[in-house]
Amino acid sequence: MPLDPQPARSDRAAALGEAAARRILLLDGALGTEIQALSLEEADFRGQAFADHAQELKGNNDLLSLTRPDAIAGIHRAYFEAGADIATTNSFNATRISQADYGLEHLVYDLNRQAASLARGVAETVSSETPEKPRFVAGVLGPTSSTASISPDVADPAYRAVTYDLLVETYDEAARGLLDGGADLLLVETVFDSLNARAALFALDALFEERGARVPIMISGTITDLSGRTLSGQTPEAFWISMQHARPFAIGLNCALGPEQLRGHVGELARVADTLVSAHPNAGLPNAFGGYDLTPEEMAGHLGAWARDGLVNILGGCCGTTPAHIAALVEAVAGVSPRLPPSLPPRLRLSGLEPFEMRP
């Protein structure tokens, strides 16, 4: 049975919408950056339950929700104390496809439920301390390590490493755990292939119908390089048209690029999306050592300008961002009004790699 009664979740969804209407909301930052800073060893990932597991488990950050829940809860707490409104669950790779790398496919439901439950517990605690500012939990559904649109074999363009049906099953399993653990909304994020995301959205729609209730959905794509397109080739506007049937609470972009490179693409979404717009970029482009160099003040300077220019409703950070980055961002957007979604005329809008709009 779900840990969270549906009426309570509905109340929190209403509170989320009310908060978003009043101010710019803050997502948290990178979980991976904070986990890496803990310098955990193989034994931390294994715990007692997986001491005899045949495969190496170090690097399976999602597993830490079960083996080091104190560490994950501490990270959520740090981001909330920095000023985040929404915690993202430690479930980016908690799918059957991604967990196959570690031989832990059977744990997918448990990983997601525990990840959401940990974040829910911290959110409830912090909300009770500051009732004027309720905190929320976004259940993360990552992109998986496979793409449904592109062949991994250059000699066989028709080959696919994953099927649409398998993706639907994978996302259904993960989403059930997130909802049963108490997630307030679901975040389909770091979308590099729109077909993967549409499989997730199909799974969520069927799950909502089965349970007789919906939760808000956020969708966040990733522009993989300076071409300004997703890995499957879509522009930001084409990506939005591919996703708008899901009636998302918010559409946005995250990862791959820093704020300097991402601003124009977020601006394109802000122009065409008649819903909220989110963004959580990296702390700059990776340096020669794979690190990220933008300081909290520098990042807040960029994103604060986006807010003042009316581009966004929800802001946060991806790779390389820390609680210090979120704290600086809270100050940068204080008192800045959220973006007002445009009222668009009803027209036929289609997309392949490029958008198409039929006008009079």
mmCIF file of C-alpha atoms in Angstrom:
data_model
loop_
_atom_site.group_PDB
_atom_site.id
_atom_site.type_symbol
_atom_site.label_atom_id
_atom_site.label_comp_id
_atom_site.label_asym_id
_atom_site.label_seq_id
_atom_site.Cartn_x
_atom_site.Cartn_y
_atom_site.Cartn_z
ATOM 1 C CA MET A 1 0.000 0.000 0.000
ATOM 2 C CA PRO A 2 1.200 3.562 -0.623
ATOM 3 C CA LEU A 3 2.864 5.195 2.352
ATOM 4 C CA ASP A 4 1.147 8.471 1.598
ATOM 5 C CA PRO A 5 -2.672 8.836 1.528
ATOM 6 C CA GLN A 6 -3.930 10.335 -1.721
ATOM 7 C CA PRO A 7 -5.783 13.267 -0.065
ATOM 8 C CA ALA A 8 -2.551 14.427 1.584
ATOM 9 C CA ARG A 9 -0.718 14.193 -1.742
ATOM 10 C CA SER A 10 -3.492 16.179 -3.440
ATOM 11 C CA ASP A 11 -3.162 18.882 -0.798
ATOM 12 C CA ARG A 12 0.577 19.068 -1.406
ATOM 13 C CA ALA A 13 0.045 19.274 -5.175
ATOM 14 C CA ALA A 14 -2.283 22.218 -4.612
ATOM 15 C CA ALA A 15 0.290 23.848 -2.320
ATOM 16 C CA LEU A 16 2.955 23.328 -4.988
ATOM 17 C CA GLY A 17 0.825 25.086 -7.590
ATOM 18 C CA GLU A 18 0.090 27.961 -5.234
ATOM 19 C CA ALA A 19 3.773 28.391 -4.405
ATOM 20 C CA ALA A 20 4.729 28.362 -8.104
ATOM 21 C CA ALA A 21 2.181 31.097 -8.803
ATOM 22 C CA ARG A 22 3.732 33.347 -6.147
ATOM 23 C CA ARG A 23 7.464 32.917 -6.664
ATOM 24 C CA ILE A 24 10.257 31.156 -8.493
ATOM 25 C CA LEU A 25 10.718 27.708 -6.986
ATOM 26 C CA LEU A 26 14.101 26.164 -6.260
ATOM 27 C CA LEU A 27 15.072 22.616 -7.076
ATOM 28 C CA ASP A 28 18.027 21.112 -5.264
ATOM 29 C CA GLY A 29 21.449 20.555 -6.823
ATOM 30 C CA ALA A 30 23.493 17.534 -7.826
ATOM 31 C CA LEU A 31 23.231 14.404 -5.700
ATOM 32 C CA GLY A 32 26.254 12.842 -7.379
ATOM 33 C CA THR A 33 28.515 15.748 -6.452
ATOM 34 C CA GLU A 34 27.560 15.462 -2.793
ATOM 35 C CA ILE A 35 27.859 11.671 -2.763
ATOM 36 C CA GLN A 36 31.324 11.902 -4.314
ATOM 37 C CA ALA A 37 32.364 14.337 -1.601
ATOM 38 C CA LEU A 38 31.609 11.672 1.029
ATOM 39 C CA SER A 39 34.433 9.449 -0.341
ATOM 40 C CA LEU A 40 32.406 6.294 0.187
ATOM 41 C CA GLU A 41 33.990 2.874 -0.333
ATOM 42 C CA GLU A 42 32.735 -0.444 -1.663
ATOM 43 C CA ALA A 43 31.615 -1.479 1.827
ATOM 44 C CA ASP A 44 29.312 1.555 2.034
ATOM 45 C CA PHE A 45 27.557 0.562 -1.157
ATOM 46 C CA ARG A 46 27.269 -3.093 -0.145
ATOM 47 C CA GLY A 47 26.158 -2.706 3.457
ATOM 48 C CA GLN A 48 25.264 -5.945 5.177
ATOM 49 C CA ALA A 49 22.480 -6.872 2.770
ATOM 50 C CA PHE A 50 24.762 -7.043 -0.271
ATOM 51 C CA ALA A 51 28.046 -8.088 1.344
ATOM 52 C CA ASP A 52 28.196 -11.242 -0.762
ATOM 53 C CA HIS A 53 26.890 -9.808 -4.039
ATOM 54 C CA ALA A 54 28.923 -11.172 -6.959
ATOM 55 C CA GLN A 55 29.468 -7.841 -8.749
ATOM 56 C CA GLU A 56 31.222 -4.637 -7.708
ATOM 57 C CA LEU A 57 28.679 -2.112 -6.444
ATOM 58 C CA LYS A 58 30.734 1.043 -5.872
ATOM 59 C CA GLY A 59 29.286 3.782 -8.038
ATOM 60 C CA ASN A 60 25.718 2.527 -7.828
ATOM 61 C CA ASN A 61 24.542 5.659 -6.054
ATOM 62 C CA ASP A 62 20.889 4.598 -6.111
ATOM 63 C CA LEU A 63 21.750 1.636 -3.883
ATOM 64 C CA LEU A 64 22.862 3.995 -1.114
ATOM 65 C CA SER A 65 19.199 4.715 -0.354
ATOM 66 C CA LEU A 66 19.132 1.186 1.086
ATOM 67 C CA THR A 67 22.677 0.787 2.413
ATOM 68 C CA ARG A 68 23.480 4.351 3.588
ATOM 69 C CA PRO A 69 20.115 6.064 4.069
ATOM 70 C CA ASP A 70 21.736 8.420 6.586
ATOM 71 C CA ALA A 71 24.013 9.799 3.863
ATOM 72 C CA ILE A 72 21.206 10.382 1.366
ATOM 73 C CA ALA A 73 18.888 11.920 3.968
ATOM 74 C CA GLY A 74 21.728 14.218 5.033
ATOM 75 C CA ILE A 75 22.154 15.469 1.474
ATOM 76 C CA HIS A 76 18.429 16.188 1.168
ATOM 77 C CA ARG A 77 18.548 18.047 4.476
ATOM 78 C CA ALA A 78 21.513 20.159 3.338
ATOM 79 C CA TYR A 79 19.718 21.252 0.181
ATOM 80 C CA PHE A 80 16.509 22.087 2.026
ATOM 81 C CA GLU A 81 18.476 24.105 4.584
ATOM 82 C CA ALA A 82 20.131 25.960 1.694
ATOM 83 C CA GLY A 83 16.662 27.033 0.577
ATOM 84 C CA ALA A 84 15.498 24.413 -1.937
ATOM 85 C CA ASP A 85 11.742 23.953 -2.259
ATOM 86 C CA ILE A 86 11.903 20.625 -4.085
ATOM 87 C CA ALA A 87 14.128 17.624 -3.387
ATOM 88 C CA THR A 88 14.881 15.259 -6.260
ATOM 89 C CA THR A 89 15.002 11.612 -5.252
ATOM 90 C CA ASN A 90 18.120 9.459 -5.403
ATOM 91 C CA SER A 91 16.690 7.351 -8.221
ATOM 92 C CA PHE A 92 18.282 8.590 -11.445
ATOM 93 C CA ASN A 93 19.499 5.088 -12.380
ATOM 94 C CA ALA A 94 16.900 3.111 -10.425
ATOM 95 C CA THR A 95 15.476 1.411 -13.505
ATOM 96 C CA ARG A 96 15.654 -2.193 -14.607
ATOM 97 C CA ILE A 97 17.799 -1.259 -17.617
ATOM 98 C CA SER A 98 20.390 0.699 -15.630
ATOM 99 C CA GLN A 99 20.470 -1.639 -12.624
ATOM 100 C CA ALA A 100 21.252 -4.555 -14.946
ATOM 101 C CA ASP A 101 24.831 -3.241 -14.952
ATOM 102 C CA TYR A 102 25.042 -4.298 -11.292
ATOM 103 C CA GLY A 103 22.845 -7.409 -11.411
ATOM 104 C CA LEU A 104 20.222 -5.699 -9.223
ATOM 105 C CA GLU A 105 17.235 -5.507 -11.551
ATOM 106 C CA HIS A 106 15.047 -7.138 -8.891
ATOM 107 C CA LEU A 107 15.534 -4.150 -6.570
ATOM 108 C CA VAL A 108 14.009 -1.465 -8.791
ATOM 109 C CA TYR A 109 10.736 -1.035 -6.909
ATOM 110 C CA ASP A 110 12.483 -1.056 -3.523
ATOM 111 C CA LEU A 111 15.137 1.440 -4.660
ATOM 112 C CA ASN A 112 12.519 3.889 -5.877
ATOM 113 C CA ARG A 113 10.207 3.511 -2.922
ATOM 114 C CA GLN A 114 13.052 3.981 -0.449
ATOM 115 C CA ALA A 115 14.481 6.945 -2.361
ATOM 116 C CA ALA A 116 11.109 8.708 -2.249
ATOM 117 C CA SER A 117 10.485 7.741 1.371
ATOM 118 C CA LEU A 118 13.825 9.209 2.485
ATOM 119 C CA ALA A 119 13.186 12.509 0.713
ATOM 120 C CA ARG A 120 9.581 12.566 1.978
ATOM 121 C CA GLY A 121 10.723 12.114 5.570
ATOM 122 C CA VAL A 122 13.217 14.973 5.354
ATOM 123 C CA ALA A 123 10.683 17.193 3.564
ATOM 124 C CA GLU A 124 8.115 16.596 6.307
ATOM 125 C CA THR A 125 10.646 17.366 9.029
ATOM 126 C CA VAL A 126 11.870 20.584 7.451
ATOM 127 C CA SER A 127 8.329 21.675 6.533
ATOM 128 C CA SER A 128 7.289 21.287 10.166
ATOM 129 C CA GLU A 129 10.152 23.599 11.159
ATOM 130 C CA THR A 130 9.160 26.247 8.583
ATOM 131 C CA PRO A 131 5.425 25.760 7.946
ATOM 132 C CA GLU A 132 5.286 28.982 5.942
ATOM 133 C CA LYS A 133 7.509 27.290 3.328
ATOM 134 C CA PRO A 134 6.405 23.715 2.596
ATOM 135 C CA ARG A 135 8.926 21.396 0.920
ATOM 136 C CA PHE A 136 8.155 18.951 -1.877
ATOM 137 C CA VAL A 137 9.558 15.733 -3.339
ATOM 138 C CA ALA A 138 10.123 15.126 -7.055
ATOM 139 C CA GLY A 139 10.442 11.451 -7.913
ATOM 140 C CA VAL A 140 13.186 11.211 -10.522
ATOM 141 C CA LEU A 141 12.833 8.982 -13.581
ATOM 142 C CA GLY A 142 16.162 9.028 -15.416
ATOM 143 C CA PRO A 143 16.662 8.416 -19.146
ATOM 144 C CA THR A 144 18.107 4.877 -18.741
ATOM 145 C CA SER A 145 21.343 3.896 -20.464
ATOM 146 C CA SER A 146 19.638 2.920 -23.750
ATOM 147 C CA THR A 147 18.048 4.876 -26.579
ATOM 148 C CA ALA A 148 14.953 3.781 -28.470
ATOM 149 C CA SER A 149 15.573 6.070 -31.456
ATOM 150 C CA ILE A 150 19.192 5.411 -32.342
ATOM 151 C CA SER A 151 21.072 2.226 -33.163
ATOM 152 C CA PRO A 152 24.213 1.577 -31.094
ATOM 153 C CA ASP A 153 25.539 -0.463 -34.047
ATOM 154 C CA VAL A 154 26.732 1.687 -36.955
ATOM 155 C CA ALA A 155 26.688 -1.387 -39.186
ATOM 156 C CA ASP A 156 22.988 -1.990 -38.473
ATOM 157 C CA PRO A 157 20.999 1.277 -38.362
ATOM 158 C CA ALA A 158 17.716 -0.595 -37.791
ATOM 159 C CA TYR A 159 18.940 -2.326 -34.626
ATOM 160 C CA ARG A 160 17.729 -1.075 -31.234
ATOM 161 C CA ALA A 161 19.152 -2.068 -27.863
ATOM 162 C CA VAL A 162 15.784 -1.514 -26.185
ATOM 163 C CA THR A 163 12.142 -1.685 -27.194
ATOM 164 C CA TYR A 164 9.408 0.833 -26.480
ATOM 165 C CA ASP A 165 7.437 -1.810 -24.586
ATOM 166 C CA LEU A 166 10.397 -2.606 -22.334
ATOM 167 C CA LEU A 167 10.832 1.087 -21.574
ATOM 168 C CA VAL A 168 7.141 1.358 -20.646
ATOM 169 C CA GLU A 169 7.465 -1.596 -18.273
ATOM 170 C CA THR A 170 10.663 -0.167 -16.812
ATOM 171 C CA TYR A 171 9.158 3.252 -16.108
ATOM 172 C CA ASP A 172 5.942 1.772 -14.723
ATOM 173 C CA GLU A 173 7.911 -0.257 -12.178
ATOM 174 C CA ALA A 174 10.020 2.708 -11.084
ATOM 175 C CA ALA A 175 7.077 5.134 -10.906
ATOM 176 C CA ARG A 176 5.076 2.772 -8.686
ATOM 177 C CA GLY A 177 7.902 2.777 -6.173
ATOM 178 C CA LEU A 178 8.256 6.555 -6.253
ATOM 179 C CA LEU A 179 4.545 7.139 -5.718
ATOM 180 C CA ASP A 180 4.285 4.529 -2.977
ATOM 181 C CA GLY A 181 7.258 6.168 -1.262
ATOM 182 C CA GLY A 182 5.494 9.542 -1.159
ATOM 183 C CA ALA A 183 6.664 11.573 -4.180
ATOM 184 C CA ASP A 184 4.564 14.691 -4.776
ATOM 185 C CA LEU A 185 5.436 14.962 -8.453
ATOM 186 C CA LEU A 186 7.347 12.933 -11.014
ATOM 187 C CA LEU A 187 10.341 14.328 -12.912
ATOM 188 C CA VAL A 188 11.211 12.712 -16.249
ATOM 189 C CA GLU A 189 14.654 14.227 -16.586
ATOM 190 C CA THR A 190 17.834 14.453 -18.641
ATOM 191 C CA VAL A 191 15.850 13.367 -21.693
ATOM 192 C CA PHE A 192 18.250 12.788 -24.578
ATOM 193 C CA ASP A 193 15.774 10.732 -26.626
ATOM 194 C CA SER A 194 12.174 11.908 -26.920
ATOM 195 C CA LEU A 195 10.956 8.369 -27.619
ATOM 196 C CA ASN A 196 12.295 7.215 -24.250
ATOM 197 C CA ALA A 197 10.466 10.097 -22.587
ATOM 198 C CA ARG A 198 7.242 9.355 -24.434
ATOM 199 C CA ALA A 199 7.444 5.763 -23.188
ATOM 200 C CA ALA A 200 7.742 7.151 -19.662
ATOM 201 C CA LEU A 201 4.770 9.449 -20.190
ATOM 202 C CA PHE A 202 2.680 6.595 -21.605
ATOM 203 C CA ALA A 203 3.531 4.491 -18.546
ATOM 204 C CA LEU A 204 2.613 7.332 -16.185
ATOM 205 C CA ASP A 205 -0.688 8.010 -17.919
ATOM 206 C CA ALA A 206 -1.672 4.345 -17.617
ATOM 207 C CA LEU A 207 -0.583 4.265 -13.977
ATOM 208 C CA PHE A 208 -2.579 7.397 -13.148
ATOM 209 C CA GLU A 209 -5.659 5.905 -14.796
ATOM 210 C CA GLU A 210 -5.226 2.672 -12.851
ATOM 211 C CA ARG A 211 -4.927 4.515 -9.537
ATOM 212 C CA GLY A 212 -7.622 7.058 -10.288
ATOM 213 C CA ALA A 213 -5.432 10.088 -9.557
ATOM 214 C CA ARG A 214 -2.694 12.097 -11.217
ATOM 215 C CA VAL A 215 0.339 13.847 -9.781
ATOM 216 C CA PRO A 216 2.115 16.770 -11.467
ATOM 217 C CA ILE A 217 4.732 15.852 -14.076
ATOM 218 C CA MET A 218 7.915 17.750 -14.828
ATOM 219 C CA ILE A 219 9.842 16.978 -18.019
ATOM 220 C CA SER A 220 13.429 18.103 -18.510
ATOM 221 C CA GLY A 221 15.404 17.494 -21.675
ATOM 222 C CA THR A 222 19.111 17.804 -22.256
ATOM 223 C CA ILE A 223 20.833 19.617 -25.107
ATOM 224 C CA THR A 224 23.817 17.362 -25.615
ATOM 225 C CA ASP A 225 26.215 19.796 -27.292
ATOM 226 C CA LEU A 226 26.496 23.223 -28.883
ATOM 227 C CA SER A 227 24.369 22.106 -31.857
ATOM 228 C CA GLY A 228 21.332 23.088 -29.782
ATOM 229 C CA ARG A 229 19.613 19.722 -30.173
ATOM 230 C CA THR A 230 18.876 16.653 -28.097
ATOM 231 C CA LEU A 231 20.808 13.472 -28.906
ATOM 232 C CA SER A 232 17.842 12.254 -30.961
ATOM 233 C CA GLY A 233 18.058 15.476 -32.980
ATOM 234 C CA GLN A 234 15.237 17.716 -31.797
ATOM 235 C CA THR A 235 15.362 21.452 -31.240
ATOM 236 C CA PRO A 236 13.918 22.716 -27.925
ATOM 237 C CA GLU A 237 10.650 23.773 -29.591
ATOM 238 C CA ALA A 238 10.278 20.413 -31.351
ATOM 239 C CA PHE A 239 10.991 18.688 -28.043
ATOM 240 C CA TRP A 240 8.225 20.679 -26.357
ATOM 241 C CA ILE A 241 5.709 19.818 -29.076
ATOM 242 C CA SER A 242 6.588 16.140 -28.604
ATOM 243 C CA MET A 243 5.870 16.412 -24.878
ATOM 244 C CA GLN A 244 2.944 18.836 -24.598
ATOM 245 C CA HIS A 245 0.274 16.117 -24.887
ATOM 246 C CA ALA A 246 1.214 15.054 -21.329
ATOM 247 C CA ARG A 247 0.064 18.431 -19.954
ATOM 248 C CA PRO A 248 3.190 18.760 -17.795
ATOM 249 C CA PHE A 249 3.351 20.979 -14.756
ATOM 250 C CA ALA A 250 6.696 22.180 -16.139
ATOM 251 C CA ILE A 251 8.962 21.659 -19.136
ATOM 252 C CA GLY A 252 12.654 22.432 -19.010
ATOM 253 C CA LEU A 253 16.282 21.624 -19.683
ATOM 254 C CA ASN A 254 19.109 20.305 -17.544
ATOM 255 C CA CYS A 255 22.621 18.838 -17.628
ATOM 256 C CA ALA A 256 25.279 18.749 -20.402
ATOM 257 C CA LEU A 257 25.709 22.539 -20.619
ATOM 258 C CA GLY A 258 26.419 25.392 -18.251
ATOM 259 C CA PRO A 259 24.196 28.461 -17.922
ATOM 260 C CA GLU A 260 26.042 30.483 -20.578
ATOM 261 C CA GLN A 261 25.457 27.833 -23.229
ATOM 262 C CA LEU A 262 21.928 26.923 -22.086
ATOM 263 C CA ARG A 263 20.331 30.342 -21.835
ATOM 264 C CA GLY A 264 19.213 30.653 -25.460
ATOM 265 C CA HIS A 265 17.606 27.220 -25.431
ATOM 266 C CA VAL A 266 15.719 27.961 -22.211
ATOM 267 C CA GLY A 267 14.592 31.221 -23.810
ATOM 268 C CA GLU A 268 13.212 29.253 -26.760
ATOM 269 C CA LEU A 269 11.152 27.075 -24.430
ATOM 270 C CA ALA A 270 9.957 30.142 -22.529
ATOM 271 C CA ARG A 271 8.649 31.589 -25.792
ATOM 272 C CA VAL A 272 6.660 28.546 -26.935
ATOM 273 C CA ALA A 273 5.615 26.591 -23.826
ATOM 274 C CA ASP A 274 2.244 27.449 -22.294
ATOM 275 C CA THR A 275 3.222 25.884 -18.989
ATOM 276 C CA LEU A 276 5.918 26.512 -16.385
ATOM 277 C CA VAL A 277 9.567 26.433 -17.489
ATOM 278 C CA SER A 278 12.329 24.877 -15.412
ATOM 279 C CA ALA A 279 16.112 24.767 -15.749
ATOM 280 C CA HIS A 280 18.888 23.151 -13.774
ATOM 281 C CA PRO A 281 22.149 23.527 -15.689
ATOM 282 C CA ASN A 282 25.573 22.237 -14.776
ATOM 283 C CA ALA A 283 27.998 24.470 -12.910
ATOM 284 C CA GLY A 284 29.675 25.301 -16.213
ATOM 285 C CA LEU A 285 31.293 22.954 -18.719
ATOM 286 C CA PRO A 286 33.535 20.207 -17.311
ATOM 287 C CA ASN A 287 37.207 21.103 -16.963
ATOM 288 C CA ALA A 288 40.190 18.925 -17.931
ATOM 289 C CA PHE A 289 39.765 16.890 -14.743
ATOM 290 C CA GLY A 290 36.017 16.324 -15.170
ATOM 291 C CA GLY A 291 35.134 18.898 -12.522
ATOM 292 C CA TYR A 292 32.961 21.999 -12.737
ATOM 293 C CA ASP A 293 34.353 25.438 -12.052
ATOM 294 C CA LEU A 294 31.445 27.894 -11.755
ATOM 295 C CA THR A 295 31.333 29.291 -8.227
ATOM 296 C CA PRO A 296 27.995 29.705 -6.438
ATOM 297 C CA GLU A 297 28.168 33.458 -7.018
ATOM 298 C CA GLU A 298 28.912 33.081 -10.734
ATOM 299 C CA MET A 299 26.136 30.587 -11.268
ATOM 300 C CA ALA A 300 23.662 32.660 -9.297
ATOM 301 C CA GLY A 301 24.609 35.668 -11.400
ATOM 302 C CA HIS A 302 23.669 33.873 -14.603
ATOM 303 C CA LEU A 303 20.463 32.300 -13.351
ATOM 304 C CA GLY A 304 19.382 35.421 -11.489
ATOM 305 C CA ALA A 305 19.496 37.244 -14.832
ATOM 306 C CA TRP A 306 17.305 34.554 -16.387
ATOM 307 C CA ALA A 307 14.780 35.104 -13.619
ATOM 308 C CA ARG A 308 14.776 38.885 -14.008
ATOM 309 C CA ASP A 309 14.313 38.474 -17.772
ATOM 310 C CA GLY A 310 11.173 36.417 -17.197
ATOM 311 C CA LEU A 311 12.446 33.119 -18.606
ATOM 312 C CA VAL A 312 11.840 30.665 -15.761
ATOM 313 C CA ASN A 313 9.543 29.426 -13.015
ATOM 314 C CA ILE A 314 11.750 26.728 -11.449
ATOM 315 C CA LEU A 315 15.541 26.818 -11.067
ATOM 316 C CA GLY A 316 18.137 24.460 -9.650
ATOM 317 C CA GLY A 317 21.466 22.889 -10.447
ATOM 318 C CA CYS A 318 22.779 19.741 -12.088
ATOM 319 C CA CYS A 319 26.334 18.335 -12.240
ATOM 320 C CA GLY A 320 28.820 20.181 -10.062
ATOM 321 C CA THR A 321 26.275 22.157 -8.047
ATOM 322 C CA THR A 322 26.220 22.054 -4.255
ATOM 323 C CA PRO A 323 24.080 23.422 -1.399
ATOM 324 C CA ALA A 324 26.216 26.558 -1.583
ATOM 325 C CA HIS A 325 25.127 27.056 -5.202
ATOM 326 C CA ILE A 326 21.468 26.690 -4.220
ATOM 327 C CA ALA A 327 21.864 29.112 -1.298
ATOM 328 C CA ALA A 328 23.345 31.724 -3.647
ATOM 329 C CA LEU A 329 20.549 31.112 -6.123
ATOM 330 C CA VAL A 330 17.910 31.635 -3.439
ATOM 331 C CA GLU A 331 19.322 35.111 -2.811
ATOM 332 C CA ALA A 332 19.589 35.863 -6.532
ATOM 333 C CA VAL A 333 15.881 35.244 -7.217
ATOM 334 C CA ALA A 334 14.434 36.624 -3.995
ATOM 335 C CA GLY A 335 11.565 38.946 -4.826
ATOM 336 C CA VAL A 336 11.715 38.229 -8.571
ATOM 337 C CA SER A 337 8.339 37.403 -10.089
ATOM 338 C CA PRO A 338 7.970 34.044 -11.821
ATOM 339 C CA ARG A 339 7.524 33.857 -15.591
ATOM 340 C CA LEU A 340 3.959 34.146 -16.879
ATOM 341 C CA PRO A 341 3.246 31.388 -19.432
ATOM 342 C CA PRO A 342 2.055 32.784 -22.767
ATOM 343 C CA SER A 343 -1.492 32.312 -24.022
ATOM 344 C CA LEU A 344 -1.056 30.631 -27.408
ATOM 345 C CA PRO A 345 -3.689 30.421 -30.168
ATOM 346 C CA PRO A 346 -5.009 26.892 -30.798
ATOM 347 C CA ARG A 347 -3.174 25.587 -33.861
ATOM 348 C CA LEU A 348 -1.944 22.324 -35.290
ATOM 349 C CA ARG A 349 1.600 21.863 -34.038
ATOM 350 C CA LEU A 350 3.714 18.878 -35.068
ATOM 351 C CA SER A 351 7.345 17.983 -34.715
ATOM 352 C CA GLY A 352 9.996 15.725 -36.068
ATOM 353 C CA LEU A 353 13.484 17.088 -35.646
ATOM 354 C CA GLU A 354 12.066 20.563 -36.376
ATOM 355 C CA PRO A 355 8.753 22.119 -35.263
ATOM 356 C CA PHE A 356 5.848 22.632 -37.651
ATOM 357 C CA GLU A 357 2.954 24.986 -36.953
ATOM 358 C CA MET A 358 0.017 25.339 -39.337
ATOM 359 C CA ARG A 359 -1.041 28.986 -39.424
ATOM 360 C CA PRO A 360 -3.934 30.706 -41.218
#
